[in-house]
Coordinates of C-alpha atoms and ligand atoms in Angstrom, one line a residue:
M1 CA 209.1 -44.5 -39.2
P2 CA 205.2 -43.5 -39.3
Y3 CA 204.6 -39.9 -40.2
A4 CA 205.0 -37.6 -37.2
G5 CA 203.3 -34.4 -38.0
L6 CA 204.4 -31.1 -39.8
I7 CA 206.8 -30.1 -37.2
E8 CA 208.9 -33.0 -37.7
R9 CA 208.4 -32.7 -41.5
Y10 CA 209.1 -28.9 -41.8
R11 CA 211.4 -28.8 -38.4
E12 CA 214.4 -26.6 -40.2
Y13 CA 211.6 -24.0 -41.0
L14 CA 210.1 -23.8 -37.6
P15 CA 211.2 -22.3 -34.2
V16 CA 211.8 -25.7 -32.4
G17 CA 214.8 -27.0 -30.7
R18 CA 216.4 -30.3 -30.5
N19 CA 215.0 -30.9 -27.0
T20 CA 211.5 -29.4 -27.9
R21 CA 208.8 -31.7 -26.7
I22 CA 206.3 -31.9 -29.8
I23 CA 202.7 -32.0 -29.0
S24 CA 201.4 -33.5 -32.3
L25 CA 198.6 -35.5 -33.6
C26 CA 200.2 -36.0 -37.1
E27 CA 198.6 -33.3 -38.6
G28 CA 199.4 -31.7 -42.2
S29 CA 200.6 -33.6 -45.4
T30 CA 196.8 -33.4 -46.4
P31 CA 195.4 -34.5 -49.9
M32 CA 195.6 -32.4 -52.6
V33 CA 192.7 -33.5 -55.0
L34 CA 192.3 -32.4 -58.5
A35 CA 188.5 -31.2 -59.0
H36 CA 188.1 -32.7 -62.6
N37 CA 184.3 -32.5 -62.7
L38 CA 184.2 -28.7 -61.4
G39 CA 187.4 -27.2 -62.7
G40 CA 186.3 -27.0 -66.4
A41 CA 182.7 -26.4 -65.4
I42 CA 183.9 -23.0 -63.5
H43 CA 185.9 -22.0 -66.2
P44 CA 187.6 -24.0 -69.3
K45 CA 190.9 -22.2 -68.8
L46 CA 191.2 -23.4 -64.9
E47 CA 192.8 -26.6 -63.3
I48 CA 191.5 -26.6 -59.7
W49 CA 193.1 -28.6 -57.2
L50 CA 191.4 -29.1 -53.7
K51 CA 193.7 -28.8 -50.7
Y52 CA 191.6 -31.0 -48.4
E53 CA 192.4 -29.5 -44.8
G54 CA 189.2 -31.0 -43.3
L55 CA 191.5 -34.4 -43.3
N56 CA 193.6 -33.0 -40.4
P57 CA 193.3 -34.7 -37.1
T58 CA 190.3 -32.5 -35.7
G59 CA 188.9 -31.8 -39.1
S60 CA 190.4 -28.5 -40.0
F61 CA 193.6 -26.4 -41.0
K62 CA 193.6 -25.2 -37.2
D63 CA 195.6 -28.1 -36.2
R64 CA 198.5 -26.8 -38.3
G65 CA 198.7 -23.9 -36.1
M66 CA 197.8 -25.7 -32.9
T67 CA 200.6 -28.1 -32.9
M68 CA 203.0 -25.1 -32.9
A69 CA 201.1 -23.1 -30.4
I70 CA 200.5 -25.8 -27.8
T71 CA 204.0 -27.1 -28.3
K72 CA 205.6 -23.8 -27.5
A73 CA 203.0 -22.9 -24.8
V74 CA 204.0 -26.2 -22.9
E75 CA 207.7 -25.5 -23.7
E76 CA 207.1 -22.0 -22.2
G77 CA 205.7 -23.6 -19.0
F78 CA 202.2 -22.6 -19.4
Q79 CA 199.4 -24.8 -17.7
A80 CA 196.4 -23.3 -19.6
V81 CA 195.8 -22.1 -22.9
M82 CA 192.7 -20.0 -24.1
C83 CA 190.9 -19.0 -27.3
A84 CA 188.0 -16.9 -28.8
S85 CA 186.7 -19.3 -31.5
T86 CA 183.7 -19.7 -34.0
G87 CA 184.2 -23.4 -33.7
N88 CA 187.5 -24.8 -35.3
T89 CA 189.8 -23.1 -32.9
S90 CA 188.2 -24.2 -30.0
A91 CA 188.1 -27.8 -31.1
S92 CA 191.7 -28.0 -32.2
A93 CA 192.8 -26.2 -29.0
A94 CA 190.9 -28.6 -27.0
A95 CA 192.2 -31.8 -28.7
Y96 CA 196.1 -30.4 -28.5
A97 CA 195.6 -29.2 -24.9
A98 CA 194.3 -32.4 -24.0
R99 CA 197.1 -34.4 -25.4
A100 CA 199.4 -32.0 -23.6
G101 CA 197.9 -32.5 -20.3
I102 CA 197.1 -28.7 -20.0
K103 CA 193.8 -26.9 -19.2
C104 CA 192.0 -25.5 -22.1
V105 CA 189.1 -22.6 -22.1
V106 CA 187.3 -21.6 -25.1
L107 CA 185.0 -18.5 -25.7
I108 CA 182.4 -19.1 -28.3
P109 CA 179.7 -17.1 -29.6
D110 CA 176.4 -18.2 -28.0
G111 CA 174.2 -20.4 -30.3
K112 CA 176.6 -19.5 -33.5
I113 CA 178.9 -22.4 -33.6
A114 CA 178.2 -25.6 -35.7
F115 CA 177.5 -28.6 -33.5
G116 CA 180.5 -31.2 -34.3
K117 CA 182.7 -28.2 -33.4
L118 CA 181.1 -27.7 -29.9
S119 CA 180.9 -31.5 -29.2
Q120 CA 184.8 -31.6 -30.1
A121 CA 185.5 -29.0 -27.4
M122 CA 183.4 -30.5 -24.9
I123 CA 184.6 -34.2 -25.2
H124 CA 188.3 -33.1 -25.0
G125 CA 187.6 -31.4 -21.7
A126 CA 187.9 -27.8 -22.3
K127 CA 186.1 -25.3 -20.3
V128 CA 183.5 -24.0 -22.8
I129 CA 182.2 -20.8 -22.3
Q130 CA 179.4 -19.3 -24.6
V131 CA 179.6 -15.4 -24.9
K132 CA 176.5 -13.5 -25.5
G133 CA 178.1 -11.8 -28.4
N134 CA 179.9 -12.4 -31.5
F135 CA 183.6 -13.7 -32.1
D136 CA 185.3 -10.1 -32.0
E137 CA 183.9 -9.6 -28.6
A138 CA 185.0 -13.0 -27.6
L139 CA 188.6 -12.3 -28.8
T140 CA 189.0 -8.8 -27.3
L141 CA 188.1 -10.5 -24.0
V142 CA 190.5 -13.3 -24.4
R143 CA 193.1 -10.8 -25.3
R144 CA 192.6 -8.8 -22.1
I145 CA 192.5 -11.9 -19.8
T146 CA 195.5 -13.5 -21.3
E147 CA 197.6 -10.5 -20.7
T148 CA 197.2 -10.5 -16.9
Q149 CA 196.7 -14.3 -16.4
P150 CA 199.1 -17.1 -16.7
I151 CA 197.3 -18.3 -19.8
A152 CA 198.6 -18.7 -23.1
L153 CA 196.6 -17.3 -25.9
V154 CA 196.2 -19.6 -29.0
N155 CA 194.2 -17.5 -31.5
S156 CA 196.0 -16.6 -34.6
I157 CA 197.4 -13.5 -33.2
N158 CA 199.8 -16.0 -31.8
P159 CA 202.8 -15.8 -33.9
F160 CA 203.7 -19.7 -33.4
R161 CA 200.0 -20.3 -35.0
I162 CA 201.3 -18.7 -38.0
Q163 CA 204.4 -20.4 -37.9
G164 CA 202.5 -23.6 -38.0
Q165 CA 199.9 -22.7 -40.5
K166 CA 202.6 -21.6 -43.2
T167 CA 203.6 -25.2 -43.6
G168 CA 200.3 -25.5 -45.9
A169 CA 202.0 -23.2 -48.4
F170 CA 205.3 -25.6 -48.3
E171 CA 203.1 -28.5 -48.9
I172 CA 201.8 -27.1 -52.3
I173 CA 205.1 -26.1 -53.4
D174 CA 206.3 -29.6 -52.6
D175 CA 203.2 -31.2 -54.2
F176 CA 203.9 -29.3 -57.2
D177 CA 207.8 -30.0 -57.5
G178 CA 208.9 -26.4 -56.7
I179 CA 206.1 -24.9 -59.0
A180 CA 203.9 -22.4 -57.7
P181 CA 200.3 -22.5 -58.5
D182 CA 198.9 -19.5 -60.5
F183 CA 196.4 -18.7 -57.6
Q184 CA 195.6 -19.8 -54.4
A185 CA 191.8 -19.3 -53.2
M186 CA 190.8 -19.5 -49.8
P187 CA 188.0 -18.2 -47.1
V188 CA 189.0 -15.2 -45.0
G189 CA 187.6 -14.6 -41.3
N190 CA 190.0 -13.5 -38.7
A191 CA 192.4 -13.4 -41.6
G192 CA 195.4 -15.7 -39.9
N193 CA 195.4 -18.3 -42.4
I194 CA 195.9 -15.8 -45.6
T195 CA 198.7 -14.3 -43.6
A196 CA 200.3 -17.8 -42.9
Y197 CA 200.3 -19.0 -46.4
W198 CA 201.8 -16.1 -47.9
K199 CA 204.4 -15.9 -45.2
G200 CA 205.1 -19.7 -46.2
Y201 CA 205.1 -19.0 -49.8
K202 CA 207.6 -16.1 -49.3
E203 CA 209.9 -18.1 -47.0
Y204 CA 210.0 -21.0 -49.3
R205 CA 211.1 -18.4 -52.2
E206 CA 213.9 -16.9 -49.9
V207 CA 215.4 -20.3 -49.5
G208 CA 215.0 -21.1 -53.3
K209 CA 212.6 -23.9 -53.1
V210 CA 210.6 -21.8 -55.4
N211 CA 210.8 -19.0 -57.7
S212 CA 207.5 -17.6 -58.4
L213 CA 204.5 -16.9 -56.0
P214 CA 200.7 -17.3 -56.3
R215 CA 198.0 -14.7 -56.5
M216 CA 196.3 -14.8 -53.3
L217 CA 192.6 -14.9 -53.6
G218 CA 190.8 -14.4 -50.4
F219 CA 186.9 -14.5 -49.8
Q220 CA 184.7 -13.2 -47.0
A221 CA 181.1 -13.9 -46.6
A222 CA 179.0 -10.9 -47.9
G223 CA 177.5 -10.4 -44.4
S224 CA 180.8 -10.3 -43.0
A225 CA 183.1 -8.5 -45.2
P226 CA 184.9 -5.8 -43.4
I227 CA 188.1 -6.2 -45.5
V228 CA 186.1 -5.7 -48.8
L229 CA 184.0 -3.0 -47.4
G230 CA 186.8 -1.1 -45.8
H231 CA 185.4 -0.8 -42.3
P232 CA 184.6 -3.2 -39.6
V233 CA 181.2 -5.0 -39.3
E234 CA 179.4 -4.7 -36.2
K235 CA 177.1 -7.4 -36.4
P236 CA 178.6 -9.9 -38.7
Q237 CA 176.0 -12.2 -40.5
T238 CA 176.3 -15.5 -42.5
F239 CA 175.4 -19.2 -42.2
A240 CA 179.1 -19.9 -42.8
T241 CA 179.7 -19.4 -39.0
A242 CA 183.4 -20.1 -39.0
I243 CA 183.9 -16.8 -40.8
R244 CA 181.4 -14.8 -39.2
I245 CA 183.8 -12.2 -38.2
G246 CA 183.3 -8.3 -38.3
N247 CA 186.7 -7.1 -37.4
P248 CA 190.0 -9.4 -38.3
A249 CA 192.7 -9.3 -36.2
S250 CA 195.2 -9.9 -39.1
W251 CA 193.6 -7.4 -41.3
A252 CA 196.6 -5.6 -42.4
S253 CA 198.6 -8.7 -43.3
A254 CA 195.6 -9.9 -45.3
E255 CA 195.6 -6.8 -47.2
A256 CA 199.4 -7.2 -47.9
A257 CA 199.2 -10.7 -49.1
R258 CA 196.7 -9.5 -51.3
D259 CA 198.7 -6.3 -52.6
E260 CA 201.9 -8.0 -52.5
S261 CA 200.7 -11.0 -54.6
G262 CA 198.6 -9.0 -56.9
G263 CA 195.6 -10.9 -55.7
V264 CA 192.0 -10.3 -54.8
I265 CA 190.1 -10.1 -51.4
G266 CA 186.2 -10.5 -52.5
M267 CA 183.1 -11.5 -51.2
V268 CA 180.6 -14.1 -51.9
T269 CA 177.0 -14.1 -50.7
D270 CA 175.3 -17.1 -48.6
H271 CA 173.5 -18.1 -51.7
E272 CA 176.8 -18.5 -53.7
I273 CA 178.5 -20.2 -50.8
R274 CA 175.7 -22.8 -50.5
R275 CA 175.6 -23.5 -54.2
A276 CA 179.4 -24.0 -54.1
Y277 CA 179.0 -26.3 -50.9
E278 CA 176.5 -28.2 -52.8
M279 CA 178.3 -28.6 -56.1
L280 CA 181.7 -29.6 -54.3
A281 CA 179.8 -32.5 -52.7
A282 CA 177.8 -33.6 -55.3
T283 CA 180.0 -33.3 -58.2
E284 CA 183.5 -34.1 -56.5
G285 CA 182.6 -36.1 -53.8
I286 CA 184.3 -33.7 -51.3
F287 CA 182.3 -32.7 -48.1
C288 CA 183.8 -29.5 -46.6
E289 CA 182.1 -27.0 -44.6
P290 CA 180.1 -24.1 -45.6
A291 CA 182.8 -21.5 -45.1
S292 CA 185.4 -23.6 -47.0
A293 CA 183.3 -23.5 -49.9
S294 CA 183.4 -19.8 -50.2
S295 CA 186.8 -20.2 -51.8
I296 CA 185.0 -22.1 -54.8
A297 CA 182.1 -19.6 -54.7
G298 CA 184.8 -16.9 -55.0
L299 CA 186.2 -18.6 -58.1
V300 CA 182.9 -19.0 -59.8
K301 CA 182.3 -15.3 -59.2
L302 CA 185.6 -14.2 -60.5
A303 CA 185.2 -16.5 -63.9
Q304 CA 181.9 -14.8 -64.3
N305 CA 183.4 -11.6 -64.0
G306 CA 186.1 -12.4 -66.9
Y307 CA 188.9 -12.2 -64.2
F308 CA 190.7 -15.2 -65.4
E309 CA 190.8 -14.0 -69.1
E310 CA 193.8 -11.4 -68.2
H311 CA 195.9 -14.1 -66.8
K312 CA 198.4 -16.5 -68.7
P313 CA 199.4 -19.7 -67.0
R314 CA 202.7 -20.3 -65.6
T315 CA 203.1 -23.7 -66.8
G316 CA 200.8 -25.9 -69.4
D317 CA 197.8 -24.4 -71.0
R318 CA 195.6 -24.1 -67.8
L319 CA 195.7 -21.6 -65.0
R320 CA 196.5 -23.5 -61.8
V321 CA 194.4 -22.8 -59.1
V322 CA 194.7 -24.6 -55.2
C323 CA 191.6 -24.0 -53.2
I324 CA 192.3 -24.5 -49.4
L325 CA 189.3 -26.3 -48.2
T326 CA 189.6 -25.5 -44.4
G327 CA 187.3 -27.5 -42.9
H328 CA 185.3 -31.0 -42.9
G329 CA 181.8 -30.8 -43.8
L330 CA 181.0 -33.3 -40.9
K331 CA 181.7 -30.3 -38.6
D332 CA 178.3 -28.9 -39.4
P333 CA 175.7 -31.7 -40.3
D334 CA 173.0 -29.1 -39.8
S335 CA 174.0 -27.1 -42.7
A336 CA 174.5 -30.1 -44.9
I337 CA 170.9 -31.6 -43.8
K338 CA 169.3 -28.4 -44.6
S339 CA 170.8 -28.2 -48.0
A340 CA 170.0 -31.5 -49.2
E341 CA 166.9 -33.4 -50.2
E342 CA 165.2 -35.5 -47.3
P343 CA 165.4 -39.0 -46.9
V344 CA 162.2 -40.7 -47.5
T345 CA 160.6 -43.1 -45.1
V346 CA 158.9 -46.5 -46.2
E347 CA 157.9 -49.8 -44.6
P348 CA 160.5 -52.7 -44.9
K349 CA 159.1 -53.8 -48.3
E350 CA 161.1 -54.4 -51.6
E351 CA 158.3 -52.8 -53.7
E352 CA 158.2 -49.6 -51.7
I353 CA 162.2 -49.4 -51.9
L354 CA 161.8 -49.8 -55.7
E355 CA 159.2 -47.5 -56.0
A356 CA 161.3 -44.9 -53.9
I357 CA 164.0 -45.1 -56.1
G358 CA 161.8 -45.2 -59.1
L359 CA 162.6 -48.9 -60.2
L360 CA 159.0 -50.0 -59.7
E361 CA 158.1 -50.5 -63.3
A362 CA 161.6 -51.5 -64.5
A363 CA 161.4 -54.5 -61.9
G364 CA 158.2 -55.6 -63.4
V365 CA 156.7 -55.9 -60.0
Ligands
F0G401 N1 187.6 -21.7 -42.6 C1 187.5 -22.3 -41.6 C2 186.6 -23.6 -41.5 C3 187.5 -21.7 -40.3 O1 187.2 -22.3 -39.4 C4 188.2 -20.4 -40.1 C5 188.3 -19.7 -39.2 C6 188.6 -19.8 -41.4 C7 188.3 -20.5 -42.6 C8 189.0 -18.5 -41.7 O2 190.3 -18.6 -41.2 O3 190.1 -16.9 -39.4 O4 192.5 -17.7 -40.4 O5 190.9 -16.1 -41.8 N2 187.9 -20.2 -37.9 C9 188.3 -19.5 -36.8 C10 187.9 -20.1 -35.4 C11 188.2 -18.0 -36.6 O6 187.6 -19.6 -34.3 O7 187.8 -21.5 -35.7 P1 191.1 -17.2 -40.6

């Protein structure tokens, strides 16, 4: 049978019954790509693997949580779901709700979400409401409304979202034949995903699938770094709009993941994120969205600060790091176009093209 999505793959670890109607778009089981150009360049001691979550059906890791959240919302009889979103959650909720045949309402910060994500929520038929405020304000409203209305909340404070997203950790352990990587690096926004991965690793250890656990490395954008600063940020800023969040809902569990794993939650500037974003695309052929590149930017920073010197690899002679590339670059074409060299425009003539690519003399024209 063709692949049927992550709930089928990890059914025994998920709260679904034999008769549960599974709402799936065949998410999960994403590629793990060895960053052979970038790894050594960041630090010779590192072996960096890229978990390409942008290849999920709606282009981000949110599909892992959404297949569970929508499956359970339908099972519980809800006819509508709602979320606040910096873009990806709304795209995913809209798609899975469409597949389930239920309504979806999304609250997004006005003008602060990437265009690809907006287009997804719209084409899947969600009711898109732009709030003249930030994500944190939108989430507060969604929490309040779903408390009294017959609408299921599908943000990551919904525990089924975390259940679905924990399967990312299972896949990593399965890919490496039961050996945990030394580190896992990822962006942190509302902090649901770091919570979910940590839960997944711990559960896999409990059932004996793995003996050791990775250190969790989470990265926030410097203008939106409440966990690093130790207080909420009222007006979060960053061009990595996916993680433009000033008061993460899963703050405490993100800190627990950091502390229990002996990891770090750090911050990276927009400049550092942009460099990492460009480097990934230019040297590995991997196009992720800016927020996702903060995991690479964070590794660069830790490497420069000598962080990896004090650690010994679990296996082999290099430290194995898995970076979660949470969203596809096509989500945010504007950021790519702003980052890269502009195309040249020429007449439809061979010599003009050869000149543009610097081959005019070589061709002897
Ligand atoms: N990377 C991307 C591409 C995201 O869209 C998000 C969150 C994160 C990282 C951070 O994950 O919130 O679990 O810590 N996006 C949410 C949204 C907030 O609404 O799409 P987190």
